[in-house]
mmCIF file of C-alpha atoms and ligand atoms in Angstrom:
data_model
loop_
_atom_site.group_PDB
_atom_site.id
_atom_site.type_symbol
_atom_site.label_atom_id
_atom_site.label_comp_id
_atom_site.label_asym_id
_atom_site.label_seq_id
_atom_site.Cartn_x
_atom_site.Cartn_y
_atom_site.Cartn_z
ATOM 1 C CA MET O 992 56.934 81.924 -76.883
ATOM 2 C CA ILE O 993 60.019 81.914 -78.644
ATOM 3 C CA ALA O 994 62.689 84.976 -77.860
ATOM 4 C CA LYS O 995 63.801 87.322 -80.417
ATOM 5 C CA PRO O 996 67.746 87.305 -80.721
ATOM 6 C CA ALA O 997 68.240 91.071 -79.043
ATOM 7 C CA PHE O 998 70.869 92.979 -81.735
ATOM 8 C CA ASP O 999 73.019 95.933 -81.421
ATOM 9 C CA LEU O 1000 72.523 96.449 -84.637
ATOM 10 C CA VAL O 1001 71.479 94.611 -87.684
ATOM 11 C CA PHE O 1002 72.250 94.916 -91.928
ATOM 12 C CA ARG O 1003 69.754 94.263 -93.810
ATOM 13 C CA ASN O 1004 70.359 92.853 -97.304
ATOM 14 C CA ALA O 1005 73.494 92.966 -97.649
ATOM 15 C CA VAL O 1006 75.826 91.411 -100.313
ATOM 16 C CA THR O 1007 79.363 89.755 -99.081
ATOM 17 C CA ARG O 1008 81.856 87.558 -101.456
ATOM 18 C CA SER O 1009 80.400 84.578 -99.721
ATOM 19 C CA SER O 1010 76.970 84.548 -99.705
ATOM 20 C CA ALA O 1011 75.325 83.846 -103.117
ATOM 21 C CA ALA O 1012 72.354 85.951 -101.980
ATOM 22 C CA ALA O 1013 72.353 88.925 -99.488
ATOM 23 C CA VAL O 1014 71.975 88.315 -96.363
ATOM 24 C CA ASP O 1015 70.985 89.795 -92.663
ATOM 25 C CA ILE O 1016 74.326 90.453 -90.632
ATOM 26 C CA GLY O 1017 73.490 90.951 -86.465
ATOM 27 C CA ILE O 1018 76.202 93.057 -84.330
ATOM 28 C CA ALA O 1019 75.752 92.233 -80.732
ATOM 29 C CA GLY O 1020 78.943 93.732 -78.368
ATOM 30 C CA GLY O 1021 81.083 94.584 -80.983
ATOM 31 C CA ARG O 1022 81.007 91.420 -82.522
ATOM 32 C CA ILE O 1023 79.057 89.663 -85.569
ATOM 33 C CA ALA O 1024 76.488 87.538 -84.331
ATOM 34 C CA ALA O 1025 74.525 86.212 -86.682
ATOM 35 C CA ILE O 1026 75.458 86.346 -90.803
ATOM 36 C CA ALA O 1027 71.311 84.508 -92.556
ATOM 37 C CA PRO O 1028 69.077 84.985 -95.335
ATOM 38 C CA ARG O 1029 66.554 86.925 -92.947
ATOM 39 C CA LEU O 1030 67.044 87.815 -89.249
ATOM 40 C CA VAL O 1031 64.411 87.952 -87.095
ATOM 41 C CA CYS O 1032 65.521 90.543 -84.439
ATOM 42 C CA GLU O 1033 65.138 93.654 -82.730
ATOM 43 C CA ALA O 1034 67.394 95.833 -83.271
ATOM 44 C CA VAL O 1035 68.919 99.402 -85.799
ATOM 45 C CA GLU O 1036 68.365 99.034 -89.374
ATOM 46 C CA VAL O 1037 70.770 99.376 -91.913
ATOM 47 C CA ASP O 1038 69.094 98.471 -94.878
ATOM 48 C CA LEU O 1039 72.183 97.808 -96.941
ATOM 49 C CA ASN O 1040 70.012 96.993 -100.259
ATOM 50 C CA GLY O 1041 71.950 94.528 -102.110
ATOM 51 C CA ARG O 1042 74.729 96.573 -101.371
ATOM 52 C CA LEU O 1043 78.305 94.747 -101.081
ATOM 53 C CA ALA O 1044 79.785 94.453 -97.540
ATOM 54 C CA LEU O 1045 83.301 94.309 -96.487
ATOM 55 C CA PRO O 1046 85.711 94.051 -93.284
ATOM 56 C CA GLY O 1047 87.496 96.600 -94.345
ATOM 57 C CA PHE O 1048 90.694 97.233 -96.437
ATOM 58 C CA VAL O 1049 93.481 96.494 -94.891
ATOM 59 C CA ASP O 1050 96.783 98.538 -95.675
ATOM 60 C CA THR O 1051 100.001 95.931 -94.688
ATOM 61 C CA HIS O 1052 102.760 98.843 -95.763
ATOM 62 C CA ILE O 1053 102.764 102.703 -95.443
ATOM 63 C CA HIS O 1054 105.185 105.039 -94.073
ATOM 64 C CA LEU O 1055 102.379 107.891 -92.364
ATOM 65 C CA ASP O 1056 105.944 109.652 -90.465
ATOM 66 C CA LYS O 1057 107.150 111.067 -93.484
ATOM 67 C CA ALA O 1058 103.934 111.309 -95.971
ATOM 68 C CA CYS O 1059 102.237 114.939 -96.522
ATOM 69 C CA LEU O 1060 106.067 116.732 -97.320
ATOM 70 C CA LEU O 1061 105.407 117.865 -101.293
ATOM 71 C CA GLY O 1062 105.343 121.943 -99.901
ATOM 72 C CA ARG O 1063 108.598 121.358 -97.876
ATOM 73 C CA CYS O 1064 110.463 119.577 -100.555
ATOM 74 C CA GLY O 1065 109.196 120.682 -103.833
ATOM 75 C CA HIS O 1066 109.152 117.433 -106.549
ATOM 76 C CA ASP O 1067 112.193 116.903 -108.974
ATOM 77 C CA HIS O 1068 113.266 114.097 -106.820
ATOM 78 C CA ALA O 1069 113.589 110.943 -109.747
ATOM 79 C CA SER O 1070 115.060 108.540 -108.376
ATOM 80 C CA LEU O 1071 114.571 106.295 -105.314
ATOM 81 C CA SER O 1072 118.215 108.091 -103.987
ATOM 82 C CA GLU O 1073 117.291 110.906 -104.568
ATOM 83 C CA ALA O 1074 113.656 110.637 -102.366
ATOM 84 C CA ILE O 1075 115.988 108.608 -99.664
ATOM 85 C CA ARG O 1076 118.339 111.504 -99.643
ATOM 86 C CA ALA O 1077 115.356 114.410 -99.303
ATOM 87 C CA VAL O 1078 113.679 112.926 -96.363
ATOM 88 C CA SER O 1079 116.765 112.483 -94.125
ATOM 89 C CA ALA O 1080 116.986 116.140 -94.696
ATOM 90 C CA MET O 1081 114.275 117.040 -93.730
ATOM 91 C CA LYS O 1082 113.745 113.813 -90.759
ATOM 92 C CA ARG O 1083 116.164 115.597 -88.924
ATOM 93 C CA ASP O 1084 113.341 119.103 -88.194
ATOM 94 C CA PHE O 1085 111.211 116.618 -87.480
ATOM 95 C CA THR O 1086 108.686 116.978 -84.686
ATOM 96 C CA VAL O 1087 105.944 114.570 -83.162
ATOM 97 C CA GLU O 1088 103.263 116.966 -82.832
ATOM 98 C CA ASP O 1089 104.523 117.307 -86.926
ATOM 99 C CA VAL O 1090 104.225 114.564 -87.301
ATOM 100 C CA TYR O 1091 101.474 113.246 -85.520
ATOM 101 C CA ALA O 1092 99.697 116.125 -87.378
ATOM 102 C CA ARG O 1093 100.806 114.815 -90.997
ATOM 103 C CA GLY O 1094 100.411 111.107 -89.990
ATOM 104 C CA SER O 1095 96.549 112.619 -89.031
ATOM 105 C CA LYS O 1096 95.479 113.448 -92.014
ATOM 106 C CA VAL O 1097 96.071 110.254 -93.891
ATOM 107 C CA ILE O 1098 94.659 108.192 -91.668
ATOM 108 C CA GLU O 1099 91.169 110.107 -91.498
ATOM 109 C CA ARG O 1100 91.435 109.776 -95.718
ATOM 110 C CA ALA O 1101 92.503 106.027 -95.216
ATOM 111 C CA ILE O 1102 89.206 105.757 -92.699
ATOM 112 C CA THR O 1103 86.861 107.454 -95.097
ATOM 113 C CA ALA O 1104 88.308 105.320 -98.149
ATOM 114 C CA GLY O 1105 86.834 102.398 -96.174
ATOM 115 C CA THR O 1106 90.857 100.955 -94.423
ATOM 116 C CA THR O 1107 89.889 99.166 -90.810
ATOM 117 C CA ARG O 1108 93.727 97.201 -90.318
ATOM 118 C CA MET O 1109 97.088 99.260 -91.777
ATOM 119 C CA ARG O 1110 100.401 98.369 -90.600
ATOM 120 C CA THR O 1111 102.727 101.620 -90.880
ATOM 121 C CA HIS O 1112 106.639 101.391 -91.159
ATOM 122 C CA VAL O 1113 108.248 103.654 -89.534
ATOM 123 C CA GLU O 1114 111.679 105.115 -89.544
ATOM 124 C CA ILE O 1115 113.920 104.639 -87.024
ATOM 125 C CA ASP O 1116 117.731 105.960 -86.592
ATOM 126 C CA PRO O 1117 119.951 108.703 -85.123
ATOM 127 C CA ARG O 1118 118.562 111.362 -87.162
ATOM 128 C CA ILE O 1119 114.998 111.416 -86.473
ATOM 129 C CA GLY O 1120 115.662 109.305 -83.063
ATOM 130 C CA LEU O 1121 112.145 107.838 -80.976
ATOM 131 C CA ARG O 1122 110.072 111.169 -82.443
ATOM 132 C CA GLY O 1123 108.783 109.488 -85.624
ATOM 133 C CA PHE O 1124 107.700 106.502 -83.364
ATOM 134 C CA GLU O 1125 106.412 109.266 -80.629
ATOM 135 C CA ALA O 1126 103.733 110.489 -82.887
ATOM 136 C CA VAL O 1127 102.998 107.492 -84.594
ATOM 137 C CA LYS O 1128 102.200 105.375 -81.029
ATOM 138 C CA ALA O 1129 99.921 108.434 -80.175
ATOM 139 C CA LEU O 1130 97.884 108.033 -83.452
ATOM 140 C CA LYS O 1131 97.675 104.288 -82.863
ATOM 141 C CA ARG O 1132 95.927 105.384 -79.547
ATOM 142 C CA ASP O 1133 94.085 108.426 -80.877
ATOM 143 C CA TYR O 1134 92.415 105.997 -83.660
ATOM 144 C CA ALA O 1135 91.948 103.282 -82.477
ATOM 145 C CA TRP O 1136 87.943 103.561 -82.491
ATOM 146 C CA ALA O 1137 88.086 103.655 -86.363
ATOM 147 C CA LEU O 1138 91.581 101.554 -87.225
ATOM 148 C CA ASP O 1139 93.718 99.231 -86.167
ATOM 149 C CA LEU O 1140 97.074 100.515 -86.419
ATOM 150 C CA SER O 1141 100.601 98.393 -86.133
ATOM 151 C CA LEU O 1142 103.932 99.217 -85.822
ATOM 152 C CA CYS O 1143 106.342 98.443 -88.033
ATOM 153 C CA VAL O 1144 109.842 99.606 -87.340
ATOM 154 C CA PHE O 1145 113.057 99.582 -89.236
ATOM 155 C CA PRO O 1146 116.478 101.152 -90.502
ATOM 156 C CA GLN O 1147 115.942 103.428 -93.673
ATOM 157 C CA GLU O 1148 119.070 104.758 -94.256
ATOM 158 C CA GLY O 1149 121.471 101.154 -93.548
ATOM 159 C CA LEU O 1150 122.041 99.236 -89.519
ATOM 160 C CA THR O 1151 124.949 97.788 -89.628
ATOM 161 C CA ASN O 1152 126.793 101.160 -91.316
ATOM 162 C CA ASP O 1153 124.589 103.777 -89.445
ATOM 163 C CA PRO O 1154 125.864 103.875 -85.840
ATOM 164 C CA GLY O 1155 123.091 104.162 -82.839
ATOM 165 C CA ALA O 1156 119.876 102.536 -85.174
ATOM 166 C CA ASP O 1157 120.720 99.282 -83.824
ATOM 167 C CA GLU O 1158 120.278 100.879 -79.926
ATOM 168 C CA LEU O 1159 117.645 103.005 -81.362
ATOM 169 C CA LEU O 1160 115.483 100.029 -82.852
ATOM 170 C CA VAL O 1161 115.700 97.393 -80.274
ATOM 171 C CA ALA O 1162 114.572 100.569 -77.771
ATOM 172 C CA ALA O 1163 110.935 100.895 -80.000
ATOM 173 C CA LEU O 1164 110.710 96.907 -80.075
ATOM 174 C CA ASN O 1165 111.281 96.984 -76.236
ATOM 175 C CA ASP O 1166 108.541 100.128 -76.555
ATOM 176 C CA GLY O 1167 105.844 97.897 -77.700
ATOM 177 C CA ALA O 1168 106.243 97.753 -81.292
ATOM 178 C CA GLU O 1169 104.673 94.795 -83.117
ATOM 179 C CA ALA O 1170 106.839 94.220 -86.090
ATOM 180 C CA VAL O 1171 110.778 95.234 -87.239
ATOM 181 C CA GLY O 1172 111.664 95.515 -90.985
ATOM 182 C CA GLY O 1173 115.055 96.871 -92.749
ATOM 183 C CA CYS O 1174 116.490 98.348 -96.495
ATOM 184 C CA PRO O 1175 119.211 96.076 -96.915
ATOM 185 C CA TYR O 1176 120.075 97.999 -100.042
ATOM 186 C CA VAL O 1177 120.832 101.119 -98.952
ATOM 187 C CA ASP O 1178 123.535 98.953 -96.145
ATOM 188 C CA SER O 1179 127.372 98.509 -96.858
ATOM 189 C CA ASP O 1180 126.555 94.904 -95.760
ATOM 190 C CA PRO O 1181 123.384 93.790 -97.002
ATOM 191 C CA ASN O 1182 123.621 90.226 -95.297
ATOM 192 C CA ALA O 1183 124.136 91.123 -92.447
ATOM 193 C CA HIS O 1184 121.555 93.944 -92.151
ATOM 194 C CA ILE O 1185 119.264 90.710 -93.255
ATOM 195 C CA ALA O 1186 120.606 88.841 -90.588
ATOM 196 C CA ARG O 1187 120.329 91.010 -87.716
ATOM 197 C CA ILE O 1188 116.748 91.920 -88.731
ATOM 198 C CA PHE O 1189 116.172 88.482 -88.377
ATOM 199 C CA ASP O 1190 118.017 87.805 -85.059
ATOM 200 C CA VAL O 1191 116.352 91.129 -83.643
ATOM 201 C CA ALA O 1192 112.644 89.459 -84.698
ATOM 202 C CA GLN O 1193 113.470 85.669 -82.782
ATOM 203 C CA GLU O 1194 114.717 87.866 -80.152
ATOM 204 C CA PHE O 1195 111.235 90.268 -79.791
ATOM 205 C CA ASP O 1196 109.146 87.244 -81.335
ATOM 206 C CA VAL O 1197 107.693 89.525 -83.938
ATOM 207 C CA ASP O 1198 107.127 89.469 -88.045
ATOM 208 C CA VAL O 1199 109.988 90.526 -90.712
ATOM 209 C CA ASP O 1200 108.989 93.545 -93.258
ATOM 210 C CA LEU O 1201 111.447 94.705 -95.441
ATOM 211 C CA HIS O 1202 111.862 96.836 -98.088
ATOM 212 C CA LEU O 1203 113.704 94.573 -100.887
ATOM 213 C CA ASP O 1204 114.642 94.023 -104.558
ATOM 214 C CA PHE O 1205 113.589 97.206 -105.062
ATOM 215 C CA ASP O 1206 115.529 97.982 -109.139
ATOM 216 C CA LEU O 1207 115.192 95.867 -112.499
ATOM 217 C CA ASP O 1208 118.543 94.321 -112.381
ATOM 218 C CA PRO O 1209 117.101 90.878 -111.927
ATOM 219 C CA SER O 1210 121.025 89.722 -111.584
ATOM 220 C CA TRP O 1211 121.557 89.687 -108.127
ATOM 221 C CA TRP O 1212 118.931 90.069 -105.324
ATOM 222 C CA HIS O 1213 118.414 89.959 -101.769
ATOM 223 C CA MET O 1214 115.664 87.630 -101.964
ATOM 224 C CA GLU O 1215 117.214 84.335 -101.624
ATOM 225 C CA GLU O 1216 119.449 85.550 -98.968
ATOM 226 C CA VAL O 1217 115.905 86.208 -97.012
ATOM 227 C CA CYS O 1218 114.503 82.972 -98.028
ATOM 228 C CA ARG O 1219 117.361 81.556 -96.078
ATOM 229 C CA GLN O 1220 117.252 83.470 -92.685
ATOM 230 C CA THR O 1221 113.607 82.601 -92.867
ATOM 231 C CA GLU O 1222 114.189 79.198 -92.908
ATOM 232 C CA ARG O 1223 117.042 78.994 -90.556
ATOM 233 C CA CYS O 1224 114.670 81.551 -88.095
ATOM 234 C CA ASN O 1225 111.526 79.330 -88.360
ATOM 235 C CA TYR O 1226 109.744 82.030 -89.640
ATOM 236 C CA HIS O 1227 107.201 80.863 -92.838
ATOM 237 C CA GLY O 1228 104.620 82.750 -92.580
ATOM 238 C CA ARG O 1229 106.121 85.493 -90.767
ATOM 239 C CA VAL O 1230 107.655 87.194 -92.982
ATOM 240 C CA ALA O 1231 107.097 89.734 -95.938
ATOM 241 C CA ILE O 1232 108.873 92.000 -98.777
ATOM 242 C CA GLY O 1233 108.119 95.258 -100.361
ATOM 243 C CA HIS O 1234 108.298 96.380 -104.216
ATOM 244 C CA ALA O 1235 110.167 92.757 -105.067
ATOM 245 C CA THR O 1236 109.996 94.582 -107.965
ATOM 246 C CA LYS O 1237 113.580 92.990 -109.440
ATOM 247 C CA LEU O 1238 110.987 89.878 -110.120
ATOM 248 C CA SER O 1239 108.868 91.998 -113.143
ATOM 249 C CA ALA O 1240 111.503 91.893 -115.070
ATOM 250 C CA LEU O 1241 112.168 88.143 -114.724
ATOM 251 C CA PRO O 1242 111.143 85.749 -118.113
ATOM 252 C CA PRO O 1243 108.205 84.107 -117.545
ATOM 253 C CA GLU O 1244 110.590 80.766 -116.355
ATOM 254 C CA ARG O 1245 113.460 82.430 -113.233
ATOM 255 C CA LEU O 1246 109.714 84.627 -112.767
ATOM 256 C CA LYS O 1247 108.389 80.502 -111.778
ATOM 257 C CA ALA O 1248 111.071 79.973 -110.125
ATOM 258 C CA ALA O 1249 111.090 82.497 -108.084
ATOM 259 C CA SER O 1250 107.770 81.939 -107.190
ATOM 260 C CA THR O 1251 108.100 78.262 -105.917
ATOM 261 C CA ARG O 1252 111.501 79.800 -103.554
ATOM 262 C CA LEU O 1253 108.900 81.595 -102.313
ATOM 263 C CA ALA O 1254 106.339 79.964 -101.280
ATOM 264 C CA GLU O 1255 108.326 77.265 -100.213
ATOM 265 C CA ALA O 1256 109.771 79.590 -97.740
ATOM 266 C CA GLY O 1257 106.192 80.732 -96.633
ATOM 267 C CA VAL O 1258 107.981 84.798 -97.795
ATOM 268 C CA ALA O 1259 105.424 86.637 -98.561
ATOM 269 C CA VAL O 1260 105.836 89.996 -100.952
ATOM 270 C CA THR O 1261 104.155 93.420 -100.919
ATOM 271 C CA VAL O 1262 103.507 95.483 -104.210
ATOM 272 C CA LEU O 1263 103.159 98.709 -103.879
ATOM 273 C CA PRO O 1264 101.915 100.241 -107.521
ATOM 274 C CA ALA O 1265 102.201 103.683 -106.415
ATOM 275 C CA THR O 1266 105.754 103.864 -105.752
ATOM 276 C CA ASP O 1267 106.740 101.151 -107.649
ATOM 277 C CA LEU O 1268 105.509 102.599 -111.121
ATOM 278 C CA TYR O 1269 106.955 105.916 -110.331
ATOM 279 C CA LEU O 1270 110.423 105.513 -109.548
ATOM 280 C CA MET O 1271 111.205 102.464 -112.126
ATOM 281 C CA GLY O 1272 111.950 102.884 -115.633
ATOM 282 C CA ARG O 1273 112.426 106.210 -115.212
ATOM 283 C CA ASP O 1274 115.477 106.414 -117.457
ATOM 284 C CA ALA O 1275 113.923 105.109 -120.228
ATOM 285 C CA THR O 1276 113.664 107.309 -122.861
ATOM 286 C CA HIS O 1277 110.678 105.106 -124.022
ATOM 287 C CA ASN O 1278 108.785 101.867 -124.097
ATOM 288 C CA ALA O 1279 109.081 102.523 -120.182
ATOM 289 C CA PRO O 1280 109.293 99.565 -118.120
ATOM 290 C CA ARG O 1281 106.693 99.697 -115.577
ATOM 291 C CA GLY O 1282 108.502 97.899 -112.704
ATOM 292 C CA LEU O 1283 104.989 96.679 -111.022
ATOM 293 C CA THR O 1284 105.545 92.854 -110.228
ATOM 294 C CA ALA O 1285 102.188 90.726 -111.139
ATOM 295 C CA ALA O 1286 101.305 90.080 -107.892
ATOM 296 C CA HIS O 1287 97.852 87.843 -108.509
ATOM 297 C CA ARG O 1288 99.719 85.540 -110.694
ATOM 298 C CA LEU O 1289 102.366 85.376 -108.012
ATOM 299 C CA VAL O 1290 98.916 84.433 -105.546
ATOM 300 C CA ALA O 1291 97.993 82.111 -108.124
ATOM 301 C CA ASP O 1292 101.329 80.134 -107.999
ATOM 302 C CA GLY O 1293 101.228 79.956 -104.203
ATOM 303 C CA VAL O 1294 103.090 82.701 -102.800
ATOM 304 C CA LEU O 1295 101.009 84.967 -100.547
ATOM 305 C CA CYS O 1296 100.603 88.621 -101.404
ATOM 306 C CA SER O 1297 99.283 91.556 -100.963
ATOM 307 C CA VAL O 1298 99.089 95.572 -102.843
ATOM 308 C CA ALA O 1299 99.490 98.720 -100.416
ATOM 309 C CA THR O 1300 99.822 102.528 -99.924
ATOM 310 C CA ASN O 1301 103.338 102.999 -99.032
ATOM 311 C CA ASN O 1302 103.936 106.787 -99.719
ATOM 312 C CA VAL O 1303 101.799 109.560 -99.794
ATOM 313 C CA GLN O 1304 102.961 112.863 -101.219
ATOM 314 C CA ASN O 1305 106.039 112.868 -100.908
ATOM 315 C CA PRO O 1306 109.912 112.843 -102.773
ATOM 316 C CA PHE O 1307 109.279 108.560 -102.893
ATOM 317 C CA THR O 1308 105.377 109.023 -104.687
ATOM 318 C CA PRO O 1309 103.743 112.613 -104.705
ATOM 319 C CA PHE O 1310 100.243 111.450 -105.857
ATOM 320 C CA GLY O 1311 97.748 109.961 -102.607
ATOM 321 C CA ASP O 1312 94.970 109.543 -101.388
ATOM 322 C CA ALA O 1313 95.238 106.689 -98.926
ATOM 323 C CA SER O 1314 92.339 104.971 -100.517
ATOM 324 C CA LEU O 1315 93.355 101.502 -101.369
ATOM 325 C CA LEU O 1316 89.891 100.426 -103.935
ATOM 326 C CA ARG O 1317 91.372 103.365 -105.832
ATOM 327 C CA MET O 1318 95.154 101.448 -105.714
ATOM 328 C CA ALA O 1319 93.609 97.802 -106.452
ATOM 329 C CA ASN O 1320 92.033 99.655 -108.899
ATOM 330 C CA LEU O 1321 95.895 100.921 -110.494
ATOM 331 C CA TYR O 1322 96.777 97.771 -109.866
ATOM 332 C CA ALA O 1323 94.747 95.774 -111.529
ATOM 333 C CA ASN O 1324 95.078 98.425 -114.787
ATOM 334 C CA ALA O 1325 98.334 98.423 -115.048
ATOM 335 C CA ALA O 1326 99.087 94.564 -114.375
ATOM 336 C CA HIS O 1327 97.162 94.047 -117.806
ATOM 337 C CA ALA O 1328 94.493 92.033 -115.078
ATOM 338 C CA GLY O 1329 91.193 91.148 -117.592
ATOM 339 C CA ILE O 1330 88.004 90.717 -115.971
ATOM 340 C CA GLY O 1331 87.842 87.106 -114.810
ATOM 341 C CA GLU O 1332 90.933 88.586 -112.396
ATOM 342 C CA PHE O 1333 89.337 91.212 -111.171
ATOM 343 C CA ASP O 1334 87.894 89.596 -107.643
ATOM 344 C CA ALA O 1335 91.718 88.317 -107.284
ATOM 345 C CA CYS O 1336 92.581 92.242 -106.903
ATOM 346 C CA LEU O 1337 90.197 93.164 -104.612
ATOM 347 C CA ASP O 1338 91.460 90.330 -102.509
ATOM 348 C CA LEU O 1339 94.832 91.526 -102.495
ATOM 349 C CA VAL O 1340 93.544 95.364 -100.106
ATOM 350 C CA THR O 1341 91.468 93.024 -98.330
ATOM 351 C CA ASP O 1342 92.180 88.875 -96.880
ATOM 352 C CA LEU O 1343 95.654 88.249 -98.302
ATOM 353 C CA PRO O 1344 96.964 91.734 -96.251
ATOM 354 C CA ALA O 1345 94.868 90.129 -93.610
ATOM 355 C CA ARG O 1346 97.168 86.914 -93.979
ATOM 356 C CA LEU O 1347 99.865 88.243 -94.711
ATOM 357 C CA MET O 1348 99.723 90.417 -90.813
ATOM 358 C CA ASN O 1349 98.605 87.677 -89.205
ATOM 359 C CA LEU O 1350 95.559 88.677 -88.455
ATOM 360 C CA LYS O 1351 92.886 85.811 -86.570
ATOM 361 C CA ASP O 1352 89.259 87.816 -86.088
ATOM 362 C CA TYR O 1353 89.412 89.487 -89.649
ATOM 363 C CA GLY O 1354 86.388 88.987 -92.244
ATOM 364 C CA ILE O 1355 82.425 88.826 -92.293
ATOM 365 C CA ALA O 1356 82.390 86.495 -90.619
ATOM 366 C CA VAL O 1357 80.272 84.908 -86.307
ATOM 367 C CA GLY O 1358 82.616 85.774 -83.991
ATOM 368 C CA ASN O 1359 84.771 88.710 -85.820
ATOM 369 C CA PRO O 1360 84.370 91.913 -84.677
ATOM 370 C CA ALA O 1361 82.345 93.944 -86.770
ATOM 371 C CA ASP O 1362 84.044 95.852 -88.870
ATOM 372 C CA ILE O 1363 82.592 96.612 -92.005
ATOM 373 C CA VAL O 1364 82.377 99.139 -94.767
ATOM 374 C CA VAL O 1365 79.585 99.828 -97.470
ATOM 375 C CA LEU O 1366 80.864 99.807 -101.305
ATOM 376 C CA ASP O 1367 78.073 101.458 -103.190
ATOM 377 C CA THR O 1368 78.156 98.525 -105.682
ATOM 378 C CA ASP O 1369 76.692 94.458 -105.515
ATOM 379 C CA SER O 1370 80.102 92.656 -106.097
ATOM 380 C CA GLY O 1371 83.816 92.266 -105.599
ATOM 381 C CA THR O 1372 83.903 92.422 -109.487
ATOM 382 C CA ASN O 1373 82.519 95.360 -109.969
ATOM 383 C CA ALA O 1374 83.938 97.019 -106.954
ATOM 384 C CA ILE O 1375 87.469 97.239 -109.124
ATOM 385 C CA ALA O 1376 86.110 98.270 -112.439
ATOM 386 C CA GLU O 1377 83.233 100.552 -110.960
ATOM 387 C CA LEU O 1378 85.835 102.234 -108.554
ATOM 388 C CA PRO O 1379 82.300 102.552 -106.073
ATOM 389 C CA ASP O 1380 81.823 105.136 -103.334
ATOM 390 C CA VAL O 1381 82.633 104.140 -100.049
ATOM 391 C CA LEU O 1382 79.592 105.000 -98.254
ATOM 392 C CA MET O 1383 79.937 104.014 -94.566
ATOM 393 C CA GLY O 1384 82.475 101.957 -92.786
ATOM 394 C CA PHE O 1385 82.412 101.031 -89.298
ATOM 395 C CA LYS O 1386 84.430 99.503 -86.618
ATOM 396 C CA ARG O 1387 83.051 97.121 -83.507
ATOM 397 C CA GLY O 1388 79.993 97.838 -84.830
ATOM 398 C CA ARG O 1389 80.385 101.235 -83.983
ATOM 399 C CA LYS O 1390 79.587 103.983 -86.813
ATOM 400 C CA THR O 1391 82.809 105.364 -88.018
ATOM 401 C CA PHE O 1392 81.483 107.735 -91.101
ATOM 402 C CA GLU O 1393 79.319 107.959 -93.648
ATOM 403 C CA ARG O 1394 79.233 109.866 -96.822
ATOM 404 C CA GLN O 1395 75.839 111.230 -99.016
ATOM 405 C CA ARG O 1396 75.546 109.363 -102.445
ATOM 406 C CA PRO O 1397 75.965 112.849 -105.029
ATOM 407 C CA THR O 1398 72.735 114.611 -105.682
ATOM 408 C CA LEU O 1399 72.425 115.475 -109.298
ATOM 409 C CA PHE O 1400 70.099 119.068 -109.865
ATOM 410 C CA ARG O 1401 69.172 118.339 -113.227
ATOM 411 C CA PRO O 1402 67.319 121.885 -114.559
HETATM 412 O O1 URA E 728 109.653 102.861 -101.503
HETATM 413 C C1 URA E 728 110.057 103.589 -100.762
HETATM 414 C C2 URA E 728 111.668 103.147 -100.416
HETATM 415 C C3 URA E 728 112.316 102.508 -99.727
HETATM 416 N N1 URA E 728 111.822 103.880 -98.285
HETATM 417 C C4 URA E 728 110.674 104.239 -98.509
HETATM 418 O O2 URA E 728 110.219 105.157 -97.588
HETATM 419 N N2 URA E 728 109.645 103.939 -99.603
#
């Protein structure tokens, strides 16, 4: 007698993005153990009935430490510098408990919206000290059952111009931060800021993820310096720049040259639609530029890109529900993506951000952790078009949430 394979759980009739027809997915020990058209096995069964299974959304750029601040500051900030100033004033009063409470609210929204991996940027400077970092470290520990949280520390208010920021950054990296970021455009010496971030990254062997080129004037930028430092440090594939809205202001031939440069240096771009659309082009009285870099077109030119959440309900962005599916839909809409490009827009919140974060075990494939979320639709294209409900999620084979389909009460 041939023994039936034993799984802890089997998903029946799952549509995945790589299978032409529905498949069964067998889970054992928290990992994907088998994928086949029909698994004959003994296991708890979840029948997806032809619904789309994804390995979860990957958010490469969110700010948990300064989320959900609107009740505290009203909202009359109309520029990037006003937003930075407003948070700067508030963060002196942030406590570990306060950052934890606001961050957990956003993480729980993200989990139930299908996010399974996330990189949060955390401000480190003499005003907040390491309190924000302590809080997100606790969030990482307490939500590990549902989401892998990675911490990228950065000096939001400058490095060379902010005495004490460097030492605190190094302290956070000594205490487990997994990536280092920066914000050269606020520094009195942007190139020194960039060089120091790369030196620190090399010293701690961590990836770099910068806030960069966040305006619509393409007559100057820091992108070339970042590419140069990436090459100097041999950091191809380990560097990302967030916003890069200047790219949206380039005519096609200059954009092509910029994408060739980014691709050859191995520098990735993260587009943050909610904030980019909200903060850019505000001084225009009509025909306002949207300031949104067309990530899916850069991908077609060989640049690794992601679309991410950035800020949630704070002076940088007064909206937000931490749903990356909604963000990809917003992106597709604002970037004039055609229906034939919707799948590429879904890539921007799934496979591509996983590559940007150098995650080696992401995807619905045998051997990977059983991170699976189920969407109430049947294809990647329809996921972007319909904004379906995310019905349930699993982390390492354990169910983390479930959403009931709405019931209509007909008369
Ligand atoms: O959009 C932005 C820019 C800088 N810092 C942020 O937190 N958000």
